[in-house]
Amino acid sequence: MGAPFSDITLYTPTPYKNDTPEYWEDISLKNYVSDLYVQKMNGYKPPKTTRITIQPAYHNIWNRTWKNGSIVSIAPFYSHDEYVSLDRKGRYKYILDIIQTATIQLSDEYGWDRTVFEKAYIDIIECDFEFKIVYPAKMSRDKKRIGQVIIEKNEQTTTLNLLLKTGDSTKTVTLFKNRNWFCYDIAYEMAKNTKWLDNNTFGIFSKKSDKFGYYSIPDDVIIGKLDFKEPDIII
């Protein structure tokens, strides 16, 4: 199967100096929209492609798209002046439109399933850029409880919650709230690996690191290793 599709990176021109607050605010907004778009692709991998880079600085300089191994590059139009004239939601939409222009062109050129990208776009508009992923529920062995993972993000943080249902009772437990690492967030890998340790203890684990976290319902405690000090990533 090979490496999964990892991210869509925007190299949009910016007047801000590296590592200034303005620079990171600008980068985080664009990464937020890109990350949301990739998640709305629902695991689709364009054939023989692991990454898309969008490089507007080369608009009207490149006369074609480029493919280097599994990385595809494209240079659509981008206006920083128009972008900064918009409010936050307007900027989200502006970046989303650039990503959509790129993926549709690449779909037509490389024979990708463009319906995946069309649906991703519609889903983002309909959810009004709210970043919330609800993962499939898993029932305890005695079939008395249901556990589920929910990831919510803003431009700065990733929050991973457990939703636990027992009969008519529902409890939400926050396992962790960390810096948002966007497309490379370990939260995605952990959210796909859920387990009931017994009929009362539900949680997540990583197959690629030593991180794990479980919640014991009767003891009302979190058990785990969730000390994320460095950017653990899923790729």
JSON list of C-alpha atoms in Angstrom, two decimals:
[
{"chain": "A", "resi": 1, "resn": "MET", "atom": "CA", "xyz": [0.00, 0.00, 0.00]},
{"chain": "A", "resi": 2, "resn": "GLY", "atom": "CA", "xyz": [2.93, 2.34, 0.65]},
{"chain": "A", "resi": 3, "resn": "ALA", "atom": "CA", "xyz": [3.01, 5.53, 2.67]},
{"chain": "A", "resi": 4, "resn": "PRO", "atom": "CA", "xyz": [-0.34, 7.25, 3.28]},
{"chain": "A", "resi": 5, "resn": "PHE", "atom": "CA", "xyz": [-1.28, 10.66, 1.93]},
{"chain": "A", "resi": 6, "resn": "SER", "atom": "CA", "xyz": [0.09, 13.03, 4.57]},
{"chain": "A", "resi": 7, "resn": "ASP", "atom": "CA", "xyz": [-0.68, 16.66, 3.89]},
{"chain": "A", "resi": 8, "resn": "ILE", "atom": "CA", "xyz": [-1.35, 19.63, 1.66]},
{"chain": "A", "resi": 9, "resn": "THR", "atom": "CA", "xyz": [1.26, 22.32, 2.32]},
{"chain": "A", "resi": 10, "resn": "LEU", "atom": "CA", "xyz": [0.74, 25.95, 1.30]},
{"chain": "A", "resi": 11, "resn": "TYR", "atom": "CA", "xyz": [3.86, 27.99, 0.63]},
{"chain": "A", "resi": 12, "resn": "THR", "atom": "CA", "xyz": [2.02, 31.28, 0.25]},
{"chain": "A", "resi": 13, "resn": "PRO", "atom": "CA", "xyz": [4.13, 34.46, 0.12]},
{"chain": "A", "resi": 14, "resn": "THR", "atom": "CA", "xyz": [4.11, 36.40, 3.40]},
{"chain": "A", "resi": 15, "resn": "PRO", "atom": "CA", "xyz": [5.64, 39.73, 4.44]},
{"chain": "A", "resi": 16, "resn": "TYR", "atom": "CA", "xyz": [6.15, 38.52, 8.01]},
{"chain": "A", "resi": 17, "resn": "LYS", "atom": "CA", "xyz": [9.54, 37.48, 9.33]},
{"chain": "A", "resi": 18, "resn": "ASN", "atom": "CA", "xyz": [10.01, 33.90, 10.47]},
{"chain": "A", "resi": 19, "resn": "ASP", "atom": "CA", "xyz": [9.14, 33.16, 14.10]},
{"chain": "A", "resi": 20, "resn": "THR", "atom": "CA", "xyz": [7.28, 36.42, 14.67]},
{"chain": "A", "resi": 21, "resn": "PRO", "atom": "CA", "xyz": [3.75, 36.20, 16.18]},
{"chain": "A", "resi": 22, "resn": "GLU", "atom": "CA", "xyz": [2.28, 37.47, 12.91]},
{"chain": "A", "resi": 23, "resn": "TYR", "atom": "CA", "xyz": [4.11, 34.78, 10.94]},
{"chain": "A", "resi": 24, "resn": "TRP", "atom": "CA", "xyz": [2.88, 31.94, 13.16]},
{"chain": "A", "resi": 25, "resn": "GLU", "atom": "CA", "xyz": [-0.67, 33.28, 13.19]},
{"chain": "A", "resi": 26, "resn": "ASP", "atom": "CA", "xyz": [-0.65, 33.33, 9.40]},
{"chain": "A", "resi": 27, "resn": "ILE", "atom": "CA", "xyz": [0.89, 29.85, 9.11]},
{"chain": "A", "resi": 28, "resn": "SER", "atom": "CA", "xyz": [-1.46, 28.36, 11.71]},
{"chain": "A", "resi": 29, "resn": "LEU", "atom": "CA", "xyz": [-4.58, 29.64, 9.96]},
{"chain": "A", "resi": 30, "resn": "LYS", "atom": "CA", "xyz": [-3.52, 28.12, 6.65]},
{"chain": "A", "resi": 31, "resn": "ASN", "atom": "CA", "xyz": [-2.43, 24.85, 8.25]},
{"chain": "A", "resi": 32, "resn": "TYR", "atom": "CA", "xyz": [-5.76, 24.67, 10.09]},
{"chain": "A", "resi": 33, "resn": "VAL", "atom": "CA", "xyz": [-7.75, 24.83, 6.85]},
{"chain": "A", "resi": 34, "resn": "SER", "atom": "CA", "xyz": [-5.40, 22.40, 5.10]},
{"chain": "A", "resi": 35, "resn": "ASP", "atom": "CA", "xyz": [-5.58, 19.92, 7.97]},
{"chain": "A", "resi": 36, "resn": "LEU", "atom": "CA", "xyz": [-9.38, 20.11, 8.00]},
{"chain": "A", "resi": 37, "resn": "TYR", "atom": "CA", "xyz": [-9.48, 19.55, 4.23]},
{"chain": "A", "resi": 38, "resn": "VAL", "atom": "CA", "xyz": [-7.24, 16.46, 4.45]},
{"chain": "A", "resi": 39, "resn": "GLN", "atom": "CA", "xyz": [-9.43, 15.01, 7.20]},
{"chain": "A", "resi": 40, "resn": "LYS", "atom": "CA", "xyz": [-12.52, 15.60, 5.09]},
{"chain": "A", "resi": 41, "resn": "MET", "atom": "CA", "xyz": [-10.88, 13.48, 2.37]},
{"chain": "A", "resi": 42, "resn": "ASN", "atom": "CA", "xyz": [-11.68, 10.56, 4.71]},
{"chain": "A", "resi": 43, "resn": "GLY", "atom": "CA", "xyz": [-8.47, 8.64, 4.14]},
{"chain": "A", "resi": 44, "resn": "TYR", "atom": "CA", "xyz": [-8.43, 8.92, 0.34]},
{"chain": "A", "resi": 45, "resn": "LYS", "atom": "CA", "xyz": [-4.96, 8.67, -1.16]},
{"chain": "A", "resi": 46, "resn": "PRO", "atom": "CA", "xyz": [-4.46, 10.03, -4.68]},
{"chain": "A", "resi": 47, "resn": "PRO", "atom": "CA", "xyz": [-2.66, 7.28, -6.61]},
{"chain": "A", "resi": 48, "resn": "LYS", "atom": "CA", "xyz": [1.11, 7.30, -6.05]},
{"chain": "A", "resi": 49, "resn": "THR", "atom": "CA", "xyz": [0.88, 10.57, -4.11]},
{"chain": "A", "resi": 50, "resn": "THR", "atom": "CA", "xyz": [1.75, 11.26, -0.48]},
{"chain": "A", "resi": 51, "resn": "ARG", "atom": "CA", "xyz": [1.78, 15.05, -0.45]},
{"chain": "A", "resi": 52, "resn": "ILE", "atom": "CA", "xyz": [0.63, 18.14, -2.36]},
{"chain": "A", "resi": 53, "resn": "THR", "atom": "CA", "xyz": [2.58, 21.39, -2.20]},
{"chain": "A", "resi": 54, "resn": "ILE", "atom": "CA", "xyz": [0.88, 24.61, -3.27]},
{"chain": "A", "resi": 55, "resn": "GLN", "atom": "CA", "xyz": [3.40, 27.28, -4.30]},
{"chain": "A", "resi": 56, "resn": "PRO", "atom": "CA", "xyz": [1.72, 30.47, -5.57]},
{"chain": "A", "resi": 57, "resn": "ALA", "atom": "CA", "xyz": [5.07, 32.31, -5.85]},
{"chain": "A", "resi": 58, "resn": "TYR", "atom": "CA", "xyz": [5.59, 30.37, -9.11]},
{"chain": "A", "resi": 59, "resn": "HIS", "atom": "CA", "xyz": [2.23, 31.32, -10.61]},
{"chain": "A", "resi": 60, "resn": "ASN", "atom": "CA", "xyz": [2.76, 32.33, -14.25]},
{"chain": "A", "resi": 61, "resn": "ILE", "atom": "CA", "xyz": [6.35, 31.07, -13.98]},
{"chain": "A", "resi": 62, "resn": "TRP", "atom": "CA", "xyz": [5.60, 27.35, -14.04]},
{"chain": "A", "resi": 63, "resn": "ASN", "atom": "CA", "xyz": [3.74, 26.34, -17.17]},
{"chain": "A", "resi": 64, "resn": "ARG", "atom": "CA", "xyz": [2.75, 22.97, -15.71]},
{"chain": "A", "resi": 65, "resn": "THR", "atom": "CA", "xyz": [2.47, 21.03, -12.48]},
{"chain": "A", "resi": 66, "resn": "TRP", "atom": "CA", "xyz": [5.42, 19.08, -11.14]},
{"chain": "A", "resi": 67, "resn": "LYS", "atom": "CA", "xyz": [5.71, 15.58, -9.72]},
{"chain": "A", "resi": 68, "resn": "ASN", "atom": "CA", "xyz": [8.82, 14.57, -7.82]},
{"chain": "A", "resi": 69, "resn": "GLY", "atom": "CA", "xyz": [8.43, 11.00, -6.62]},
{"chain": "A", "resi": 70, "resn": "SER", "atom": "CA", "xyz": [5.20, 10.96, -4.62]},
{"chain": "A", "resi": 71, "resn": "ILE", "atom": "CA", "xyz": [5.08, 14.76, -4.10]},
{"chain": "A", "resi": 72, "resn": "VAL", "atom": "CA", "xyz": [2.99, 16.86, -6.47]},
{"chain": "A", "resi": 73, "resn": "SER", "atom": "CA", "xyz": [3.49, 20.63, -6.77]},
{"chain": "A", "resi": 74, "resn": "ILE", "atom": "CA", "xyz": [1.19, 23.25, -8.27]},
{"chain": "A", "resi": 75, "resn": "ALA", "atom": "CA", "xyz": [1.22, 27.06, -8.43]},
{"chain": "A", "resi": 76, "resn": "PRO", "atom": "CA", "xyz": [-2.27, 28.64, -8.36]},
{"chain": "A", "resi": 77, "resn": "PHE", "atom": "CA", "xyz": [-2.91, 32.38, -8.04]},
{"chain": "A", "resi": 78, "resn": "TYR", "atom": "CA", "xyz": [-2.77, 33.99, -4.57]},
{"chain": "A", "resi": 79, "resn": "SER", "atom": "CA", "xyz": [-3.11, 37.64, -3.54]},
{"chain": "A", "resi": 80, "resn": "HIS", "atom": "CA", "xyz": [-1.81, 38.48, -0.07]},
{"chain": "A", "resi": 81, "resn": "ASP", "atom": "CA", "xyz": [-3.44, 41.91, -0.25]},
{"chain": "A", "resi": 82, "resn": "GLU", "atom": "CA", "xyz": [-6.84, 40.40, -0.93]},
{"chain": "A", "resi": 83, "resn": "TYR", "atom": "CA", "xyz": [-6.28, 37.75, 1.75]},
{"chain": "A", "resi": 84, "resn": "VAL", "atom": "CA", "xyz": [-5.41, 40.22, 4.53]},
{"chain": "A", "resi": 85, "resn": "SER", "atom": "CA", "xyz": [-8.39, 42.44, 3.63]},
{"chain": "A", "resi": 86, "resn": "LEU", "atom": "CA", "xyz": [-10.75, 39.67, 4.78]},
{"chain": "A", "resi": 87, "resn": "ASP", "atom": "CA", "xyz": [-12.02, 38.77, 8.24]},
{"chain": "A", "resi": 88, "resn": "ARG", "atom": "CA", "xyz": [-11.06, 35.41, 9.75]},
{"chain": "A", "resi": 89, "resn": "LYS", "atom": "CA", "xyz": [-13.85, 33.38, 8.15]},
{"chain": "A", "resi": 90, "resn": "GLY", "atom": "CA", "xyz": [-13.15, 35.13, 4.87]},
{"chain": "A", "resi": 91, "resn": "ARG", "atom": "CA", "xyz": [-9.50, 34.07, 5.09]},
{"chain": "A", "resi": 92, "resn": "TYR", "atom": "CA", "xyz": [-10.55, 30.50, 5.81]},
{"chain": "A", "resi": 93, "resn": "LYS", "atom": "CA", "xyz": [-12.69, 30.54, 2.67]},
{"chain": "A", "resi": 94, "resn": "TYR", "atom": "CA", "xyz": [-9.94, 32.14, 0.59]},
{"chain": "A", "resi": 95, "resn": "ILE", "atom": "CA", "xyz": [-7.45, 29.43, 1.55]},
{"chain": "A", "resi": 96, "resn": "LEU", "atom": "CA", "xyz": [-10.05, 26.70, 1.06]},
{"chain": "A", "resi": 97, "resn": "ASP", "atom": "CA", "xyz": [-10.74, 27.98, -2.46]},
{"chain": "A", "resi": 98, "resn": "ILE", "atom": "CA", "xyz": [-7.02, 27.89, -3.31]},
{"chain": "A", "resi": 99, "resn": "ILE", "atom": "CA", "xyz": [-6.75, 24.30, -2.09]},
{"chain": "A", "resi": 100, "resn": "GLN", "atom": "CA", "xyz": [-9.86, 23.35, -4.04]},
{"chain": "A", "resi": 101, "resn": "THR", "atom": "CA", "xyz": [-8.59, 24.96, -7.23]},
{"chain": "A", "resi": 102, "resn": "ALA", "atom": "CA", "xyz": [-5.35, 22.99, -6.87]},
{"chain": "A", "resi": 103, "resn": "THR", "atom": "CA", "xyz": [-6.91, 19.60, -6.10]},
{"chain": "A", "resi": 104, "resn": "ILE", "atom": "CA", "xyz": [-9.49, 19.81, -8.88]},
{"chain": "A", "resi": 105, "resn": "GLN", "atom": "CA", "xyz": [-6.82, 20.73, -11.44]},
{"chain": "A", "resi": 106, "resn": "LEU", "atom": "CA", "xyz": [-4.60, 17.91, -10.23]},
{"chain": "A", "resi": 107, "resn": "SER", "atom": "CA", "xyz": [-7.52, 15.48, -10.28]},
{"chain": "A", "resi": 108, "resn": "ASP", "atom": "CA", "xyz": [-8.22, 16.28, -13.92]},
{"chain": "A", "resi": 109, "resn": "GLU", "atom": "CA", "xyz": [-4.53, 16.06, -14.84]},
{"chain": "A", "resi": 110, "resn": "TYR", "atom": "CA", "xyz": [-3.62, 12.89, -12.95]},
{"chain": "A", "resi": 111, "resn": "GLY", "atom": "CA", "xyz": [-6.93, 11.02, -13.02]},
{"chain": "A", "resi": 112, "resn": "TRP", "atom": "CA", "xyz": [-7.73, 11.30, -9.29]},
{"chain": "A", "resi": 113, "resn": "ASP", "atom": "CA", "xyz": [-11.24, 10.85, -7.95]},
{"chain": "A", "resi": 114, "resn": "ARG", "atom": "CA", "xyz": [-12.40, 14.47, -7.99]},
{"chain": "A", "resi": 115, "resn": "THR", "atom": "CA", "xyz": [-15.65, 13.62, -6.18]},
{"chain": "A", "resi": 116, "resn": "VAL", "atom": "CA", "xyz": [-13.56, 13.15, -3.00]},
{"chain": "A", "resi": 117, "resn": "PHE", "atom": "CA", "xyz": [-12.35, 16.74, -3.19]},
{"chain": "A", "resi": 118, "resn": "GLU", "atom": "CA", "xyz": [-15.73, 18.13, -4.19]},
{"chain": "A", "resi": 119, "resn": "LYS", "atom": "CA", "xyz": [-17.31, 16.47, -1.15]},
{"chain": "A", "resi": 120, "resn": "ALA", "atom": "CA", "xyz": [-14.51, 17.67, 1.15]},
{"chain": "A", "resi": 121, "resn": "TYR", "atom": "CA", "xyz": [-15.16, 21.23, 0.03]},
{"chain": "A", "resi": 122, "resn": "ILE", "atom": "CA", "xyz": [-18.91, 21.00, 0.55]},
{"chain": "A", "resi": 123, "resn": "ASP", "atom": "CA", "xyz": [-18.50, 19.38, 3.97]},
{"chain": "A", "resi": 124, "resn": "ILE", "atom": "CA", "xyz": [-16.22, 22.18, 5.17]},
{"chain": "A", "resi": 125, "resn": "ILE", "atom": "CA", "xyz": [-18.62, 24.88, 3.98]},
{"chain": "A", "resi": 126, "resn": "GLU", "atom": "CA", "xyz": [-21.55, 23.11, 5.63]},
{"chain": "A", "resi": 127, "resn": "CYS", "atom": "CA", "xyz": [-19.75, 22.73, 8.98]},
{"chain": "A", "resi": 128, "resn": "ASP", "atom": "CA", "xyz": [-18.65, 26.39, 8.76]},
{"chain": "A", "resi": 129, "resn": "PHE", "atom": "CA", "xyz": [-14.99, 25.44, 9.32]},
{"chain": "A", "resi": 130, "resn": "GLU", "atom": "CA", "xyz": [-15.69, 23.78, 12.68]},
{"chain": "A", "resi": 131, "resn": "PHE", "atom": "CA", "xyz": [-12.99, 21.15, 13.26]},
{"chain": "A", "resi": 132, "resn": "LYS", "atom": "CA", "xyz": [-14.63, 18.17, 14.93]},
{"chain": "A", "resi": 133, "resn": "ILE", "atom": "CA", "xyz": [-14.08, 14.49, 14.09]},
{"chain": "A", "resi": 134, "resn": "VAL", "atom": "CA", "xyz": [-16.32, 11.83, 15.64]},
{"chain": "A", "resi": 135, "resn": "TYR", "atom": "CA", "xyz": [-14.85, 8.34, 15.40]},
{"chain": "A", "resi": 136, "resn": "PRO", "atom": "CA", "xyz": [-16.84, 5.07, 15.32]},
{"chain": "A", "resi": 137, "resn": "ALA", "atom": "CA", "xyz": [-18.23, 3.85, 18.63]},
{"chain": "A", "resi": 138, "resn": "LYS", "atom": "CA", "xyz": [-17.02, 0.65, 20.27]},
{"chain": "A", "resi": 139, "resn": "MET", "atom": "CA", "xyz": [-19.10, -1.45, 22.66]},
{"chain": "A", "resi": 140, "resn": "SER", "atom": "CA", "xyz": [-17.75, -3.01, 25.86]},
{"chain": "A", "resi": 141, "resn": "ARG", "atom": "CA", "xyz": [-17.55, -6.79, 26.02]},
{"chain": "A", "resi": 142, "resn": "ASP", "atom": "CA", "xyz": [-20.61, -7.06, 28.27]},
{"chain": "A", "resi": 143, "resn": "LYS", "atom": "CA", "xyz": [-22.47, -4.78, 25.81]},
{"chain": "A", "resi": 144, "resn": "LYS", "atom": "CA", "xyz": [-23.49, -2.40, 28.60]},
{"chain": "A", "resi": 145, "resn": "ARG", "atom": "CA", "xyz": [-21.31, 0.57, 27.63]},
{"chain": "A", "resi": 146, "resn": "ILE", "atom": "CA", "xyz": [-20.24, 2.41, 24.49]},
{"chain": "A", "resi": 147, "resn": "GLY", "atom": "CA", "xyz": [-16.98, 4.30, 24.08]},
{"chain": "A", "resi": 148, "resn": "GLN", "atom": "CA", "xyz": [-16.16, 6.82, 21.38]},
{"chain": "A", "resi": 149, "resn": "VAL", "atom": "CA", "xyz": [-13.37, 9.26, 20.51]},
{"chain": "A", "resi": 150, "resn": "ILE", "atom": "CA", "xyz": [-13.92, 12.87, 19.47]},
{"chain": "A", "resi": 151, "resn": "ILE", "atom": "CA", "xyz": [-11.13, 15.17, 18.24]},
{"chain": "A", "resi": 152, "resn": "GLU", "atom": "CA", "xyz": [-11.70, 18.92, 18.26]},
{"chain": "A", "resi": 153, "resn": "LYS", "atom": "CA", "xyz": [-9.23, 21.54, 17.06]},
{"chain": "A", "resi": 154, "resn": "ASN", "atom": "CA", "xyz": [-8.66, 25.24, 16.81]},
{"chain": "A", "resi": 155, "resn": "GLU", "atom": "CA", "xyz": [-5.63, 26.91, 15.27]},
{"chain": "A", "resi": 156, "resn": "GLN", "atom": "CA", "xyz": [-3.55, 26.40, 18.42]},
{"chain": "A", "resi": 157, "resn": "THR", "atom": "CA", "xyz": [-4.72, 23.23, 20.17]},
{"chain": "A", "resi": 158, "resn": "THR", "atom": "CA", "xyz": [-5.86, 19.65, 19.66]},
{"chain": "A", "resi": 159, "resn": "THR", "atom": "CA", "xyz": [-8.32, 18.24, 22.18]},
{"chain": "A", "resi": 160, "resn": "LEU", "atom": "CA", "xyz": [-9.06, 14.52, 22.36]},
{"chain": "A", "resi": 161, "resn": "ASN", "atom": "CA", "xyz": [-12.19, 13.56, 24.29]},
{"chain": "A", "resi": 162, "resn": "LEU", "atom": "CA", "xyz": [-13.73, 10.23, 25.19]},
{"chain": "A", "resi": 163, "resn": "LEU", "atom": "CA", "xyz": [-17.52, 9.98, 25.02]},
{"chain": "A", "resi": 164, "resn": "LEU", "atom": "CA", "xyz": [-18.79, 7.22, 27.31]},
{"chain": "A", "resi": 165, "resn": "LYS", "atom": "CA", "xyz": [-22.39, 6.03, 27.32]},
{"chain": "A", "resi": 166, "resn": "THR", "atom": "CA", "xyz": [-23.99, 3.76, 29.92]},
{"chain": "A", "resi": 167, "resn": "GLY", "atom": "CA", "xyz": [-27.72, 3.37, 29.34]},
{"chain": "A", "resi": 168, "resn": "ASP", "atom": "CA", "xyz": [-29.16, 6.89, 29.29]},
{"chain": "A", "resi": 169, "resn": "SER", "atom": "CA", "xyz": [-26.08, 8.36, 30.97]},
{"chain": "A", "resi": 170, "resn": "THR", "atom": "CA", "xyz": [-23.36, 10.09, 28.93]},
{"chain": "A", "resi": 171, "resn": "LYS", "atom": "CA", "xyz": [-19.99, 11.31, 30.20]},
{"chain": "A", "resi": 172, "resn": "THR", "atom": "CA", "xyz": [-17.31, 13.26, 28.33]},
{"chain": "A", "resi": 173, "resn": "VAL", "atom": "CA", "xyz": [-13.71, 12.94, 29.48]},
{"chain": "A", "resi": 174, "resn": "THR", "atom": "CA", "xyz": [-10.83, 15.01, 28.09]},
{"chain": "A", "resi": 175, "resn": "LEU", "atom": "CA", "xyz": [-7.81, 12.73, 27.73]},
{"chain": "A", "resi": 176, "resn": "PHE", "atom": "CA", "xyz": [-5.48, 15.47, 26.54]},
{"chain": "A", "resi": 177, "resn": "LYS", "atom": "CA", "xyz": [-5.29, 18.97, 25.13]},
{"chain": "A", "resi": 178, "resn": "ASN", "atom": "CA", "xyz": [-2.02, 19.67, 23.32]},
{"chain": "A", "resi": 179, "resn": "ARG", "atom": "CA", "xyz": [-0.46, 21.90, 20.75]},
{"chain": "A", "resi": 180, "resn": "ASN", "atom": "CA", "xyz": [-2.01, 21.40, 17.32]},
{"chain": "A", "resi": 181, "resn": "TRP", "atom": "CA", "xyz": [0.45, 19.66, 15.01]},
{"chain": "A", "resi": 182, "resn": "PHE", "atom": "CA", "xyz": [-2.08, 19.80, 12.16]},
{"chain": "A", "resi": 183, "resn": "CYS", "atom": "CA", "xyz": [-1.82, 16.99, 9.59]},
{"chain": "A", "resi": 184, "resn": "TYR", "atom": "CA", "xyz": [0.98, 15.33, 11.56]},
{"chain": "A", "resi": 185, "resn": "ASP", "atom": "CA", "xyz": [-0.90, 15.14, 14.84]},
{"chain": "A", "resi": 186, "resn": "ILE", "atom": "CA", "xyz": [-0.45, 11.87, 16.75]},
{"chain": "A", "resi": 187, "resn": "ALA", "atom": "CA", "xyz": [-4.04, 12.26, 17.94]},
{"chain": "A", "resi": 188, "resn": "TYR", "atom": "CA", "xyz": [-5.24, 10.87, 14.61]},
{"chain": "A", "resi": 189, "resn": "GLU", "atom": "CA", "xyz": [-3.34, 7.62, 14.93]},
{"chain": "A", "resi": 190, "resn": "MET", "atom": "CA", "xyz": [-4.36, 7.17, 18.56]},
{"chain": "A", "resi": 191, "resn": "ALA", "atom": "CA", "xyz": [-8.03, 7.88, 17.84]},
{"chain": "A", "resi": 192, "resn": "LYS", "atom": "CA", "xyz": [-8.11, 4.95, 15.41]},
{"chain": "A", "resi": 193, "resn": "ASN", "atom": "CA", "xyz": [-6.73, 2.56, 18.04]},
{"chain": "A", "resi": 194, "resn": "THR", "atom": "CA", "xyz": [-9.43, 2.23, 20.70]},
{"chain": "A", "resi": 195, "resn": "LYS", "atom": "CA", "xyz": [-9.85, -0.53, 23.24]},
{"chain": "A", "resi": 196, "resn": "TRP", "atom": "CA", "xyz": [-11.91, -1.60, 26.25]},
{"chain": "A", "resi": 197, "resn": "LEU", "atom": "CA", "xyz": [-9.37, -2.96, 28.74]},
{"chain": "A", "resi": 198, "resn": "ASP", "atom": "CA", "xyz": [-12.30, -4.39, 30.66]},
{"chain": "A", "resi": 199, "resn": "ASN", "atom": "CA", "xyz": [-16.02, -3.59, 30.90]},
{"chain": "A", "resi": 200, "resn": "ASN", "atom": "CA", "xyz": [-15.31, -0.34, 32.76]},
{"chain": "A", "resi": 201, "resn": "THR", "atom": "CA", "xyz": [-12.11, 1.04, 31.23]},
{"chain": "A", "resi": 202, "resn": "PHE", "atom": "CA", "xyz": [-11.94, 2.54, 27.73]},
{"chain": "A", "resi": 203, "resn": "GLY", "atom": "CA", "xyz": [-9.25, 4.42, 25.88]},
{"chain": "A", "resi": 204, "resn": "ILE", "atom": "CA", "xyz": [-6.72, 4.78, 23.10]},
{"chain": "A", "resi": 205, "resn": "PHE", "atom": "CA", "xyz": [-3.17, 3.79, 22.28]},
{"chain": "A", "resi": 206, "resn": "SER", "atom": "CA", "xyz": [-0.50, 4.41, 19.67]},
{"chain": "A", "resi": 207, "resn": "LYS", "atom": "CA", "xyz": [1.03, 1.63, 17.62]},
{"chain": "A", "resi": 208, "resn": "LYS", "atom": "CA", "xyz": [3.90, 3.92, 16.62]},
{"chain": "A", "resi": 209, "resn": "SER", "atom": "CA", "xyz": [4.94, 5.21, 20.05]},
{"chain": "A", "resi": 210, "resn": "ASP", "atom": "CA", "xyz": [4.61, 4.34, 23.73]},
{"chain": "A", "resi": 211, "resn": "LYS", "atom": "CA", "xyz": [1.69, 6.73, 24.29]},
{"chain": "A", "resi": 212, "resn": "PHE", "atom": "CA", "xyz": [-1.66, 5.52, 25.62]},
{"chain": "A", "resi": 213, "resn": "GLY", "atom": "CA", "xyz": [-4.57, 6.75, 27.71]},
{"chain": "A", "resi": 214, "resn": "TYR", "atom": "CA", "xyz": [-7.55, 5.01, 29.32]},
{"chain": "A", "resi": 215, "resn": "TYR", "atom": "CA", "xyz": [-10.37, 6.18, 31.54]},
{"chain": "A", "resi": 216, "resn": "SER", "atom": "CA", "xyz": [-11.74, 4.03, 34.37]},
{"chain": "A", "resi": 217, "resn": "ILE", "atom": "CA", "xyz": [-15.44, 4.77, 34.84]},
{"chain": "A", "resi": 218, "resn": "PRO", "atom": "CA", "xyz": [-15.87, 3.47, 38.42]},
{"chain": "A", "resi": 219, "resn": "ASP", "atom": "CA", "xyz": [-12.59, 4.97, 39.66]},
{"chain": "A", "resi": 220, "resn": "ASP", "atom": "CA", "xyz": [-13.03, 8.23, 37.71]},
{"chain": "A", "resi": 221, "resn": "VAL", "atom": "CA", "xyz": [-9.32, 8.34, 36.81]},
{"chain": "A", "resi": 222, "resn": "ILE", "atom": "CA", "xyz": [-7.21, 8.55, 33.65]},
{"chain": "A", "resi": 223, "resn": "ILE", "atom": "CA", "xyz": [-4.52, 5.90, 33.33]},
{"chain": "A", "resi": 224, "resn": "GLY", "atom": "CA", "xyz": [-1.82, 6.42, 30.76]},
{"chain": "A", "resi": 225, "resn": "LYS", "atom": "CA", "xyz": [1.31, 7.90, 29.31]},
{"chain": "A", "resi": 226, "resn": "LEU", "atom": "CA", "xyz": [0.29, 11.15, 27.68]},
{"chain": "A", "resi": 227, "resn": "ASP", "atom": "CA", "xyz": [3.35, 13.33, 28.24]},
{"chain": "A", "resi": 228, "resn": "PHE", "atom": "CA", "xyz": [3.70, 14.84, 24.76]},
{"chain": "A", "resi": 229, "resn": "LYS", "atom": "CA", "xyz": [6.88, 16.88, 25.02]},
{"chain": "A", "resi": 230, "resn": "GLU", "atom": "CA", "xyz": [7.91, 16.78, 21.38]},
{"chain": "A", "resi": 231, "resn": "PRO", "atom": "CA", "xyz": [5.87, 16.71, 18.16]},
{"chain": "A", "resi": 232, "resn": "ASP", "atom": "CA", "xyz": [4.99, 13.02, 17.99]},
{"chain": "A", "resi": 233, "resn": "ILE", "atom": "CA", "xyz": [3.76, 12.54, 14.45]},
{"chain": "A", "resi": 234, "resn": "ILE", "atom": "CA", "xyz": [1.73, 9.93, 12.63]},
{"chain": "A", "resi": 235, "resn": "ILE", "atom": "CA", "xyz": [3.86, 9.52, 9.52]}
]
